[in-house]
PDB file of C-alpha atoms in Angstrom:
ATOM      1  CA  UNK A 150      12.008  -0.660  26.006  1.00 38.00           C
ATOM      2  CA  UNK A 151      12.211   1.177  22.613  1.00 42.00           C
ATOM      3  CA  UNK A 152      15.512   2.325  20.988  1.00 44.00           C
ATOM      4  CA  UNK A 153      16.426   5.406  19.597  1.00 39.00           C
ATOM      5  CA  UNK A 154      16.740   3.938  15.950  1.00 43.00           C
ATOM      6  CA  UNK A 155      13.200   2.220  16.493  1.00 46.00           C
ATOM      7  CA  UNK A 156      11.614   5.305  17.594  1.00 46.00           C
ATOM      8  CA  UNK A 157      12.951   7.275  14.657  1.00 44.00           C
ATOM      9  CA  UNK A 158      11.775   4.862  12.543  1.00 53.00           C
ATOM     10  CA  UNK A 159       8.081   4.978  13.998  1.00 50.00           C
ATOM     11  CA  UNK A 160       8.244   8.532  13.503  1.00 53.00           C
ATOM     12  CA  UNK A 161       8.777   8.583  10.115  1.00 54.00           C
ATOM     13  CA  UNK A 162       5.820   6.996   9.489  1.00 59.00           C
ATOM     14  CA  UNK A 163       4.041  10.032  10.769  1.00 56.00           C
ATOM     15  CA  UNK A 164       2.840  11.901   7.319  1.00 58.00           C
ATOM     16  CA  UNK A 165      -0.039  13.588   6.351  1.00 72.00           C
ATOM     17  CA  UNK A 166      -2.639  11.774   5.055  1.00 83.00           C
ATOM     18  CA  UNK A 167      -3.792  12.052   1.929  1.00 86.00           C
ATOM     19  CA  UNK A 168      -7.443  13.089   0.794  1.00 92.00           C
ATOM     20  CA  UNK A 169      -7.941  13.501   4.505  1.00 90.00           C
ATOM     21  CA  UNK A 170     -10.934  15.492   4.137  1.00 90.00           C
ATOM     22  CA  UNK A 171     -12.475  13.499   1.284  1.00 94.00           C
ATOM     23  CA  UNK A 172     -11.925  10.004   3.438  1.00 95.00           C
ATOM     24  CA  UNK A 173     -13.939  11.533   6.289  1.00 94.00           C
ATOM     25  CA  UNK A 174     -16.862  12.708   3.862  1.00 95.00           C
ATOM     26  CA  UNK A 175     -16.661   9.309   1.988  1.00 97.00           C
ATOM     27  CA  UNK A 176     -17.172   7.561   5.744  1.00 97.00           C
ATOM     28  CA  UNK A 177     -19.795   9.455   6.758  1.00 96.00           C
ATOM     29  CA  UNK A 178     -18.539   9.109  10.618  1.00 96.00           C
ATOM     30  CA  UNK A 179     -21.281   8.026  12.839  1.00 95.00           C
ATOM     31  CA  UNK A 180     -21.401   9.110  16.382  1.00 96.00           C
ATOM     32  CA  UNK A 181     -20.895   5.571  18.473  1.00 96.00           C
ATOM     33  CA  UNK A 182     -19.686   4.310  14.956  1.00 97.00           C
ATOM     34  CA  UNK A 183     -16.766   1.361  14.978  1.00 98.00           C
ATOM     35  CA  UNK A 184     -14.591   1.953  11.864  1.00 98.00           C
ATOM     36  CA  UNK A 185     -11.705  -0.377  10.106  1.00 98.00           C
ATOM     37  CA  UNK A 186      -8.828   1.345   9.033  1.00 98.00           C
ATOM     38  CA  UNK A 187      -7.196  -1.405   7.073  1.00 98.00           C
ATOM     39  CA  UNK A 188      -3.862   0.231   6.171  1.00 96.00           C
ATOM     40  CA  UNK A 189      -3.213   2.406   9.101  1.00 95.00           C
ATOM     41  CA  UNK A 190       0.776   3.352   8.707  1.00 91.00           C
ATOM     42  CA  UNK A 191       1.426   6.271  11.007  1.00 87.00           C
ATOM     43  CA  UNK A 192      -2.439   6.586  12.295  1.00 92.00           C
ATOM     44  CA  UNK A 193      -3.080   9.736  10.366  1.00 92.00           C
ATOM     45  CA  UNK A 194      -7.017   8.321   8.831  1.00 95.00           C
ATOM     46  CA  UNK A 195      -7.524   6.677  12.368  1.00 96.00           C
ATOM     47  CA  UNK A 196      -6.809  10.106  14.121  1.00 96.00           C
ATOM     48  CA  UNK A 197      -9.244  11.773  11.547  1.00 95.00           C
ATOM     49  CA  UNK A 198     -12.130   9.036  12.578  1.00 97.00           C
ATOM     50  CA  UNK A 199     -11.178   9.349  16.070  1.00 97.00           C
ATOM     51  CA  UNK A 200     -11.359  12.970  16.428  1.00 96.00           C
ATOM     52  CA  UNK A 201     -15.040  13.187  14.702  1.00 95.00           C
ATOM     53  CA  UNK A 202     -16.744  12.126  18.042  1.00 93.00           C
ATOM     54  CA  UNK A 203     -15.760  11.134  21.379  1.00 95.00           C
ATOM     55  CA  UNK A 204     -17.442   7.649  21.385  1.00 96.00           C
ATOM     56  CA  UNK A 205     -16.197   6.422  18.154  1.00 98.00           C
ATOM     57  CA  UNK A 206     -13.640   3.148  17.808  1.00 98.00           C
ATOM     58  CA  UNK A 207     -11.252   2.457  15.440  1.00 98.00           C
ATOM     59  CA  UNK A 208      -9.557  -1.060  14.925  1.00 98.00           C
ATOM     60  CA  UNK A 209      -6.520  -0.376  13.251  1.00 98.00           C
ATOM     61  CA  UNK A 210      -4.709  -3.461  11.189  1.00 97.00           C
ATOM     62  CA  UNK A 211      -0.878  -3.547   9.277  1.00 96.00           C
ATOM     63  CA  UNK A 212       1.143  -5.768   7.916  1.00 96.00           C
ATOM     64  CA  UNK A 213       4.435  -3.734   9.145  1.00 95.00           C
ATOM     65  CA  UNK A 214       5.352  -3.939  12.764  1.00 94.00           C
ATOM     66  CA  UNK A 215       6.590  -0.568  12.542  1.00 92.00           C
ATOM     67  CA  UNK A 216       3.664   1.130  11.405  1.00 92.00           C
ATOM     68  CA  UNK A 217       1.867  -0.197  14.150  1.00 95.00           C
ATOM     69  CA  UNK A 218       4.309   1.193  16.831  1.00 93.00           C
ATOM     70  CA  UNK A 219       4.255   4.247  15.504  1.00 92.00           C
ATOM     71  CA  UNK A 220       0.261   4.706  15.183  1.00 94.00           C
ATOM     72  CA  UNK A 221       0.508   3.195  18.825  1.00 95.00           C
ATOM     73  CA  UNK A 222       2.483   6.019  19.888  1.00 92.00           C
ATOM     74  CA  UNK A 223       0.769   8.851  18.054  1.00 93.00           C
ATOM     75  CA  UNK A 224      -2.628   8.103  19.212  1.00 96.00           C
ATOM     76  CA  UNK A 225      -1.922   7.202  22.436  1.00 96.00           C
ATOM     77  CA  UNK A 226      -4.806   9.954  23.813  1.00 96.00           C
ATOM     78  CA  UNK A 227      -7.524   7.346  21.778  1.00 97.00           C
ATOM     79  CA  UNK A 228      -6.036   4.190  23.208  1.00 96.00           C
ATOM     80  CA  UNK A 229      -9.146   3.415  25.421  1.00 97.00           C
ATOM     81  CA  UNK A 230     -11.414   3.506  21.613  1.00 97.00           C
ATOM     82  CA  UNK A 231      -8.650   1.860  19.499  1.00 98.00           C
ATOM     83  CA  UNK A 232      -7.653  -1.642  18.859  1.00 97.00           C
ATOM     84  CA  UNK A 233      -4.720  -3.079  16.790  1.00 97.00           C
ATOM     85  CA  UNK A 234      -4.171  -6.331  15.059  1.00 97.00           C
ATOM     86  CA  UNK A 235      -0.903  -6.600  12.773  1.00 97.00           C
ATOM     87  CA  UNK A 236      -0.877  -8.753   9.404  1.00 97.00           C
ATOM     88  CA  UNK A 237      -2.040  -8.958   6.001  1.00 97.00           C
ATOM     89  CA  UNK A 238      -5.975  -6.947   5.736  1.00 97.00           C
ATOM     90  CA  UNK A 239      -6.484 -10.305   3.345  1.00 97.00           C
ATOM     91  CA  UNK A 240      -6.176 -12.429   6.605  1.00 97.00           C
ATOM     92  CA  UNK A 241      -8.270 -10.633   8.631  1.00 98.00           C
ATOM     93  CA  UNK A 242     -11.361 -11.840  10.391  1.00 96.00           C
ATOM     94  CA  UNK A 243     -13.342  -9.581  12.279  1.00 95.00           C
ATOM     95  CA  UNK A 244     -15.145 -12.267  14.231  1.00 88.00           C
ATOM     96  CA  UNK A 245     -18.418 -10.519  15.778  1.00 89.00           C
ATOM     97  CA  UNK A 246     -17.993  -7.124  14.765  1.00 93.00           C
ATOM     98  CA  UNK A 247     -19.627  -5.296  11.949  1.00 96.00           C
ATOM     99  CA  UNK A 248     -18.354  -1.596  10.861  1.00 98.00           C
ATOM    100  CA  UNK A 249     -19.706   1.281  10.272  1.00 98.00           C
ATOM    101  CA  UNK A 250     -16.877   2.041   7.926  1.00 98.00           C
ATOM    102  CA  UNK A 251     -13.697   0.957   6.182  1.00 98.00           C
ATOM    103  CA  UNK A 252     -10.835   2.597   4.526  1.00 98.00           C
ATOM    104  CA  UNK A 253      -7.604   1.346   2.960  1.00 97.00           C
ATOM    105  CA  UNK A 254      -4.642   3.532   1.486  1.00 94.00           C
ATOM    106  CA  UNK A 255      -2.909   1.457  -0.671  1.00 94.00           C
ATOM    107  CA  UNK A 256       0.402   0.587  -1.624  1.00 81.00           C
ATOM    108  CA  UNK A 257       3.991   1.199  -0.478  1.00 83.00           C
ATOM    109  CA  UNK A 258       3.864   4.187   2.508  1.00 81.00           C
ATOM    110  CA  UNK A 259       6.532   7.142   2.233  1.00 78.00           C
ATOM    111  CA  UNK A 260       7.613   5.972   5.104  1.00 80.00           C
ATOM    112  CA  UNK A 261       8.761   2.179   4.207  1.00 84.00           C
ATOM    113  CA  UNK A 262      10.454   3.993   1.161  1.00 84.00           C
ATOM    114  CA  UNK A 263      12.215   6.544   2.973  1.00 81.00           C
ATOM    115  CA  UNK A 264      13.754   3.959   5.301  1.00 86.00           C
ATOM    116  CA  UNK A 265      16.857   2.760   3.542  1.00 86.00           C
ATOM    117  CA  UNK A 266      17.535  -0.550   5.183  1.00 90.00           C
ATOM    118  CA  UNK A 267      13.723  -1.623   4.492  1.00 93.00           C
ATOM    119  CA  UNK A 268      15.238  -1.747   0.630  1.00 94.00           C
ATOM    120  CA  UNK A 269      12.457  -0.332  -1.362  1.00 95.00           C
ATOM    121  CA  UNK A 270      14.178   1.993  -2.743  1.00 94.00           C
ATOM    122  CA  UNK A 271      17.543   2.362  -4.854  1.00 95.00           C
ATOM    123  CA  UNK A 272      18.221   6.110  -3.744  1.00 92.00           C
ATOM    124  CA  UNK A 273      20.333   4.629  -0.892  1.00 92.00           C
ATOM    125  CA  UNK A 274      22.578   1.565  -0.789  1.00 96.00           C
ATOM    126  CA  UNK A 275      20.447  -1.379   1.286  1.00 96.00           C
ATOM    127  CA  UNK A 276      20.081  -5.025   0.950  1.00 97.00           C
ATOM    128  CA  UNK A 277      17.247  -6.377  -1.126  1.00 98.00           C
ATOM    129  CA  UNK A 278      14.278  -6.919   1.075  1.00 97.00           C
ATOM    130  CA  UNK A 279      11.077  -5.040   0.353  1.00 97.00           C
ATOM    131  CA  UNK A 280       9.062  -7.220   3.280  1.00 96.00           C
ATOM    132  CA  UNK A 281       6.220  -5.222   4.431  1.00 95.00           C
ATOM    133  CA  UNK A 282       5.894  -7.738   7.126  1.00 96.00           C
ATOM    134  CA  UNK A 283       9.216  -8.584   8.336  1.00 94.00           C
ATOM    135  CA  UNK A 284       8.135 -11.892   9.907  1.00 96.00           C
ATOM    136  CA  UNK A 285       7.669 -12.978   6.061  1.00 97.00           C
ATOM    137  CA  UNK A 286      10.225 -15.478   5.224  1.00 97.00           C
ATOM    138  CA  UNK A 287      10.151 -14.070   0.846  1.00 98.00           C
ATOM    139  CA  UNK A 288      12.490 -11.186   0.301  1.00 98.00           C
ATOM    140  CA  UNK A 289      13.530  -9.156  -2.966  1.00 98.00           C
ATOM    141  CA  UNK A 290      16.994 -10.998  -2.767  1.00 98.00           C
ATOM    142  CA  UNK A 291      14.841 -14.382  -2.907  1.00 98.00           C
ATOM    143  CA  UNK A 292      13.083 -13.466  -5.888  1.00 98.00           C
ATOM    144  CA  UNK A 293      15.907 -11.760  -7.792  1.00 98.00           C
ATOM    145  CA  UNK A 294      18.621 -14.421  -7.179  1.00 98.00           C
ATOM    146  CA  UNK A 295      16.581 -17.778  -7.561  1.00 98.00           C
ATOM    147  CA  UNK A 296      13.260 -16.977  -9.648  1.00 98.00           C
ATOM    148  CA  UNK A 297      13.798 -18.125 -13.008  1.00 98.00           C
ATOM    149  CA  UNK A 298      14.166 -15.513 -15.913  1.00 98.00           C
ATOM    150  CA  UNK A 299      10.482 -15.942 -17.418  1.00 98.00           C
ATOM    151  CA  UNK A 300       9.038 -15.824 -14.090  1.00 98.00           C
ATOM    152  CA  UNK A 301      10.965 -12.664 -13.349  1.00 98.00           C
ATOM    153  CA  UNK A 302       9.864 -11.236 -16.701  1.00 98.00           C
ATOM    154  CA  UNK A 303       6.212 -11.714 -16.052  1.00 98.00           C
ATOM    155  CA  UNK A 304       6.451  -9.527 -12.822  1.00 98.00           C
ATOM    156  CA  UNK A 305       8.432  -7.072 -14.260  1.00 98.00           C
ATOM    157  CA  UNK A 306       5.840  -6.619 -16.701  1.00 98.00           C
ATOM    158  CA  UNK A 307       2.160  -7.220 -14.935  1.00 97.00           C
ATOM    159  CA  UNK A 308       3.384  -5.921 -12.255  1.00 97.00           C
ATOM    160  CA  UNK A 309       5.982  -3.031 -13.176  1.00 96.00           C
ATOM    161  CA  UNK A 310       3.993  -2.162 -16.525  1.00 96.00           C
ATOM    162  CA  UNK A 311       7.635  -2.458 -17.772  1.00 97.00           C
ATOM    163  CA  UNK A 312       8.008  -3.146 -21.518  1.00 96.00           C
ATOM    164  CA  UNK A 313      11.398  -4.022 -21.316  1.00 97.00           C
ATOM    165  CA  UNK A 314      10.725  -6.529 -19.014  1.00 98.00           C
ATOM    166  CA  UNK A 315      12.479  -9.560 -20.891  1.00 98.00           C
ATOM    167  CA  UNK A 316      15.707  -7.754 -21.586  1.00 98.00           C
ATOM    168  CA  UNK A 317      15.960  -6.591 -17.986  1.00 98.00           C
ATOM    169  CA  UNK A 318      14.909 -10.235 -16.756  1.00 98.00           C
ATOM    170  CA  UNK A 319      17.690 -11.770 -19.291  1.00 98.00           C
ATOM    171  CA  UNK A 320      20.429  -9.342 -18.025  1.00 98.00           C
ATOM    172  CA  UNK A 321      19.249 -10.095 -14.145  1.00 98.00           C
ATOM    173  CA  UNK A 322      20.041 -13.772 -14.594  1.00 98.00           C
ATOM    174  CA  UNK A 323      23.085 -13.343 -16.398  1.00 98.00           C
ATOM    175  CA  UNK A 324      24.541 -11.058 -14.113  1.00 98.00           C
ATOM    176  CA  UNK A 325      23.134 -12.627 -10.278  1.00 97.00           C
ATOM    177  CA  UNK A 326      23.709 -13.193  -7.453  1.00 98.00           C
ATOM    178  CA  UNK A 327      22.529  -9.260  -6.575  1.00 98.00           C
ATOM    179  CA  UNK A 328      22.921  -8.057  -2.360  1.00 96.00           C
ATOM    180  CA  UNK A 329      21.625  -4.478  -2.605  1.00 98.00           C
ATOM    181  CA  UNK A 330      19.006  -2.073  -4.353  1.00 98.00           C
ATOM    182  CA  UNK A 331      21.851  -0.198  -6.126  1.00 97.00           C
ATOM    183  CA  UNK A 332      23.629  -2.830  -7.375  1.00 98.00           C
ATOM    184  CA  UNK A 333      20.288  -4.072  -8.993  1.00 98.00           C
ATOM    185  CA  UNK A 334      19.376  -0.682 -10.207  1.00 97.00           C
ATOM    186  CA  UNK A 335      22.543  -0.369 -11.867  1.00 97.00           C
ATOM    187  CA  UNK A 336      22.233  -3.568 -13.770  1.00 97.00           C
ATOM    188  CA  UNK A 337      18.806  -2.576 -15.217  1.00 97.00           C
ATOM    189  CA  UNK A 338      20.044   0.897 -16.206  1.00 96.00           C
ATOM    190  CA  UNK A 339      23.385  -0.914 -17.893  1.00 95.00           C
ATOM    191  CA  UNK A 340      21.429  -3.168 -20.185  1.00 96.00           C
ATOM    192  CA  UNK A 341      18.919  -0.597 -21.595  1.00 95.00           C
ATOM    193  CA  UNK A 342      18.765   1.415 -24.281  1.00 93.00           C
ATOM    194  CA  UNK A 343      20.540   5.281 -23.999  1.00 87.00           C
ATOM    195  CA  UNK A 344      17.598   6.892 -24.296  1.00 84.00           C
ATOM    196  CA  UNK A 345      15.533   4.746 -21.728  1.00 83.00           C
ATOM    197  CA  UNK A 346      18.615   5.195 -19.393  1.00 82.00           C
ATOM    198  CA  UNK A 347      18.259   9.264 -19.248  1.00 79.00           C
ATOM    199  CA  UNK A 348      14.677   9.284 -19.507  1.00 78.00           C
ATOM    200  CA  UNK A 349      11.817  10.743 -17.096  1.00 82.00           C
ATOM    201  CA  UNK A 350      12.407   8.206 -14.638  1.00 90.00           C
ATOM    202  CA  UNK A 351      15.018   5.897 -14.036  1.00 94.00           C
ATOM    203  CA  UNK A 352      14.639   2.662 -15.871  1.00 94.00           C
ATOM    204  CA  UNK A 353      14.710   0.593 -12.597  1.00 97.00           C
ATOM    205  CA  UNK A 354      11.716   2.304 -11.398  1.00 96.00           C
ATOM    206  CA  UNK A 355       9.028  -0.030 -12.628  1.00 96.00           C
ATOM    207  CA  UNK A 356      11.057  -3.235 -11.761  1.00 98.00           C
ATOM    208  CA  UNK A 357      11.172  -2.187  -8.608  1.00 97.00           C
ATOM    209  CA  UNK A 358       7.256  -1.784  -8.289  1.00 96.00           C
ATOM    210  CA  UNK A 359       6.535  -5.029  -9.922  1.00 97.00           C
ATOM    211  CA  UNK A 360       9.615  -6.791  -7.450  1.00 98.00           C
ATOM    212  CA  UNK A 361       7.871  -4.890  -4.550  1.00 97.00           C
ATOM    213  CA  UNK A 362       3.816  -6.279  -5.562  1.00 97.00           C
ATOM    214  CA  UNK A 363       5.360  -9.597  -5.799  1.00 98.00           C
ATOM    215  CA  UNK A 364       7.409  -9.783  -2.381  1.00 98.00           C
ATOM    216  CA  UNK A 365       4.027  -8.876  -0.971  1.00 97.00           C
ATOM    217  CA  UNK A 366       1.588 -10.260  -3.218  1.00 97.00           C
ATOM    218  CA  UNK A 367      -0.027  -6.932  -3.003  1.00 97.00           C
ATOM    219  CA  UNK A 368      -2.751  -7.077  -6.119  1.00 97.00           C
ATOM    220  CA  UNK A 369      -3.940 -10.997  -4.649  1.00 97.00           C
ATOM    221  CA  UNK A 370      -4.282  -9.504  -1.000  1.00 98.00           C
ATOM    222  CA  UNK A 371      -6.238  -6.578  -2.362  1.00 98.00           C
ATOM    223  CA  UNK A 372      -8.260  -8.769  -4.640  1.00 98.00           C
ATOM    224  CA  UNK A 373      -9.219 -11.325  -1.351  1.00 98.00           C
ATOM    225  CA  UNK A 374      -9.711  -8.197   1.038  1.00 98.00           C
ATOM    226  CA  UNK A 375     -12.037  -6.405  -1.480  1.00 98.00           C
ATOM    227  CA  UNK A 376     -14.081  -9.960  -1.869  1.00 98.00           C
ATOM    228  CA  UNK A 377     -14.365 -10.274   1.949  1.00 98.00           C
ATOM    229  CA  UNK A 378     -14.561  -6.520   3.174  1.00 98.00           C
ATOM    230  CA  UNK A 379     -18.351  -6.063   2.370  1.00 98.00           C
ATOM    231  CA  UNK A 380     -19.206  -8.567   4.343  1.00 97.00           C
ATOM    232  CA  UNK A 381     -17.861  -6.939   7.487  1.00 98.00           C
ATOM    233  CA  UNK A 382     -19.960  -3.811   7.195  1.00 98.00           C
ATOM    234  CA  UNK A 383     -23.466  -2.938   8.285  1.00 97.00           C
ATOM    235  CA  UNK A 384     -26.155  -2.074   5.967  1.00 97.00           C
ATOM    236  CA  UNK A 385     -25.732   1.498   4.939  1.00 97.00           C
ATOM    237  CA  UNK A 386     -21.848   1.724   6.089  1.00 98.00           C
ATOM    238  CA  UNK A 387     -19.127   2.967   3.615  1.00 98.00           C
ATOM    239  CA  UNK A 388     -16.101   1.521   2.332  1.00 98.00           C
ATOM    240  CA  UNK A 389     -13.629   3.896   0.940  1.00 98.00           C
ATOM    241  CA  UNK A 390     -10.508   2.883  -0.743  1.00 98.00           C
ATOM    242  CA  UNK A 391      -7.376   4.768  -2.142  1.00 96.00           C
ATOM    243  CA  UNK A 392      -5.036   3.749  -4.780  1.00 96.00           C
ATOM    244  CA  UNK A 393      -1.878   4.860  -6.093  1.00 92.00           C
ATOM    245  CA  UNK A 394      -1.571   3.377  -9.565  1.00 92.00           C
ATOM    246  CA  UNK A 395      -3.579   1.779 -12.309  1.00 93.00           C
ATOM    247  CA  UNK A 396      -3.169  -1.692 -11.263  1.00 96.00           C
ATOM    248  CA  UNK A 397      -4.693  -1.432  -7.897  1.00 96.00           C
ATOM    249  CA  UNK A 398      -7.018   1.531  -9.058  1.00 97.00           C
ATOM    250  CA  UNK A 399      -8.559  -1.147 -11.340  1.00 97.00           C
ATOM    251  CA  UNK A 400      -9.127  -3.901  -9.311  1.00 98.00           C
ATOM    252  CA  UNK A 401     -10.735  -1.510  -6.701  1.00 98.00           C
ATOM    253  CA  UNK A 402     -13.095   0.108  -9.492  1.00 98.00           C
ATOM    254  CA  UNK A 403     -13.835  -3.692 -10.812  1.00 98.00           C
ATOM    255  CA  UNK A 404     -14.154  -5.181  -7.368  1.00 98.00           C
ATOM    256  CA  UNK A 405     -16.574  -2.277  -5.857  1.00 98.00           C
ATOM    257  CA  UNK A 406     -18.802  -2.438  -8.629  1.00 97.00           C
ATOM    258  CA  UNK A 407     -19.347  -5.937  -9.002  1.00 97.00           C
ATOM    259  CA  UNK A 408     -20.055  -6.705  -5.637  1.00 97.00           C
ATOM    260  CA  UNK A 409     -23.583  -7.891  -5.149  1.00 97.00           C
ATOM    261  CA  UNK A 410     -23.347  -6.179  -1.461  1.00 97.00           C
ATOM    262  CA  UNK A 411     -22.051  -2.904  -2.625  1.00 98.00           C
ATOM    263  CA  UNK A 412     -23.442   0.422  -4.525  1.00 98.00           C
ATOM    264  CA  UNK A 413     -20.945   2.445  -5.684  1.00 98.00           C
ATOM    265  CA  UNK A 414     -20.794   6.244  -4.984  1.00 98.00           C
ATOM    266  CA  UNK A 415     -18.288   7.470  -6.881  1.00 97.00           C
ATOM    267  CA  UNK A 416     -18.471   7.182 -10.905  1.00 92.00           C
ATOM    268  CA  UNK A 417     -15.328   8.615 -11.030  1.00 95.00           C
ATOM    269  CA  UNK A 418     -12.566   8.306  -8.702  1.00 96.00           C
ATOM    270  CA  UNK A 419     -11.968  11.419  -6.730  1.00 94.00           C
ATOM    271  CA  UNK A 420      -8.656  13.390  -6.896  1.00 93.00           C
ATOM    272  CA  UNK A 421      -6.553  15.555  -4.365  1.00 88.00           C
ATOM    273  CA  UNK A 422      -7.574  19.306  -5.342  1.00 86.00           C
ATOM    274  CA  UNK A 423      -4.782  22.270  -5.964  1.00 83.00           C
ATOM    275  CA  UNK A 424      -4.072  23.179  -2.325  1.00 82.00           C
ATOM    276  CA  UNK A 425      -3.719  19.378  -1.489  1.00 77.00           C
ATOM    277  CA  UNK A 426      -1.414  19.052  -4.351  1.00 77.00           C
ATOM    278  CA  UNK A 427       0.726  21.634  -3.467  1.00 83.00           C
ATOM    279  CA  UNK A 428       1.317  20.545   0.447  1.00 80.00           C
ATOM    280  CA  UNK A 429       1.683  16.930  -0.089  1.00 77.00           C
ATOM    281  CA  UNK A 430       3.363  15.219  -3.246  1.00 76.00           C
ATOM    282  CA  UNK A 431       2.423  12.151  -2.564  1.00 76.00           C
ATOM    283  CA  UNK A 432      -1.092  13.067  -3.213  1.00 80.00           C
ATOM    284  CA  UNK A 433      -0.606  13.549  -7.022  1.00 84.00           C
ATOM    285  CA  UNK A 434      -1.499   9.918  -8.056  1.00 88.00           C
ATOM    286  CA  UNK A 435      -3.734   9.310  -5.569  1.00 92.00           C
ATOM    287  CA  UNK A 436      -7.454   8.137  -6.297  1.00 95.00           C
ATOM    288  CA  UNK A 437     -10.232   7.610  -3.892  1.00 96.00           C
ATOM    289  CA  UNK A 438     -13.376   5.253  -4.615  1.00 98.00           C
ATOM    290  CA  UNK A 439     -16.451   4.872  -2.359  1.00 98.00           C
ATOM    291  CA  UNK A 440     -19.037   2.388  -1.960  1.00 98.00           C
ATOM    292  CA  UNK A 441     -22.048   1.766   0.325  1.00 98.00           C
ATOM    293  CA  UNK A 442     -23.238  -1.580   1.679  1.00 98.00           C
ATOM    294  CA  UNK A 443     -26.936  -2.471   0.593  1.00 96.00           C
ATOM    295  CA  UNK A 444     -29.449  -3.911   2.904  1.00 75.00           C
ATOM    296  CA  UNK A 445     -28.516  -7.600   3.129  1.00 69.00           C
TER     297      UNK A 445
END
């Protein structure tokens, strides 16, 4: 039986899906179609797809057990047309299914960031965790406290696009071990120049992004997923990908364009319109790209 705490965690995932109209239009949802939601989260995009037609099916996957629980709870009315699988979308195998469309809403969810004990944010004191799938052994604490200085500098620079990566990595190695998000953020802030410390964003922001991406192998998983996913589509099936930072979008853009099985339908990424920007802050950095499976 779910505890109240677990129910609250699941309810946090019920956020507004970004670019909802654009996703439905991009997928061109067909009666009787079977669609893959590769990052179900709280089930927002899955609900949009399922509500398009009474005989549409969705297979929904996510790395996060709490997200799966939230989607199951939120989408109970569609349970006979909804199938779940927990794991990394790069490891998924559809067996004999070919989908009419695939959607993936990339990156960390607001629910994960807003749950302090998950350790994704330094807004609250929490253990350095950052695992999307809490079954995996590697945590942010392991990376910060045991990886060598050069490797830390590399992930801060490559995944966080942090220009002071070497200085920050050196300070972390000198001051570790770290147990909490706030202690790490404080150490980062104390080692950067004053003008950097009081800039537009907190000096730990890019480091935390790089650390999260490394812990969850987000970019390598995305590359593997985008290599495999076109083979899961029927001819004419659409793949719709929403990314939130330049590293993801660059991989999506090149993977869709270079796939011999796909025809890109969006020359430029689709962005949120003014009304959505006012209602949903998360949509500000969202970029949506669409491609279509060509004939075999």
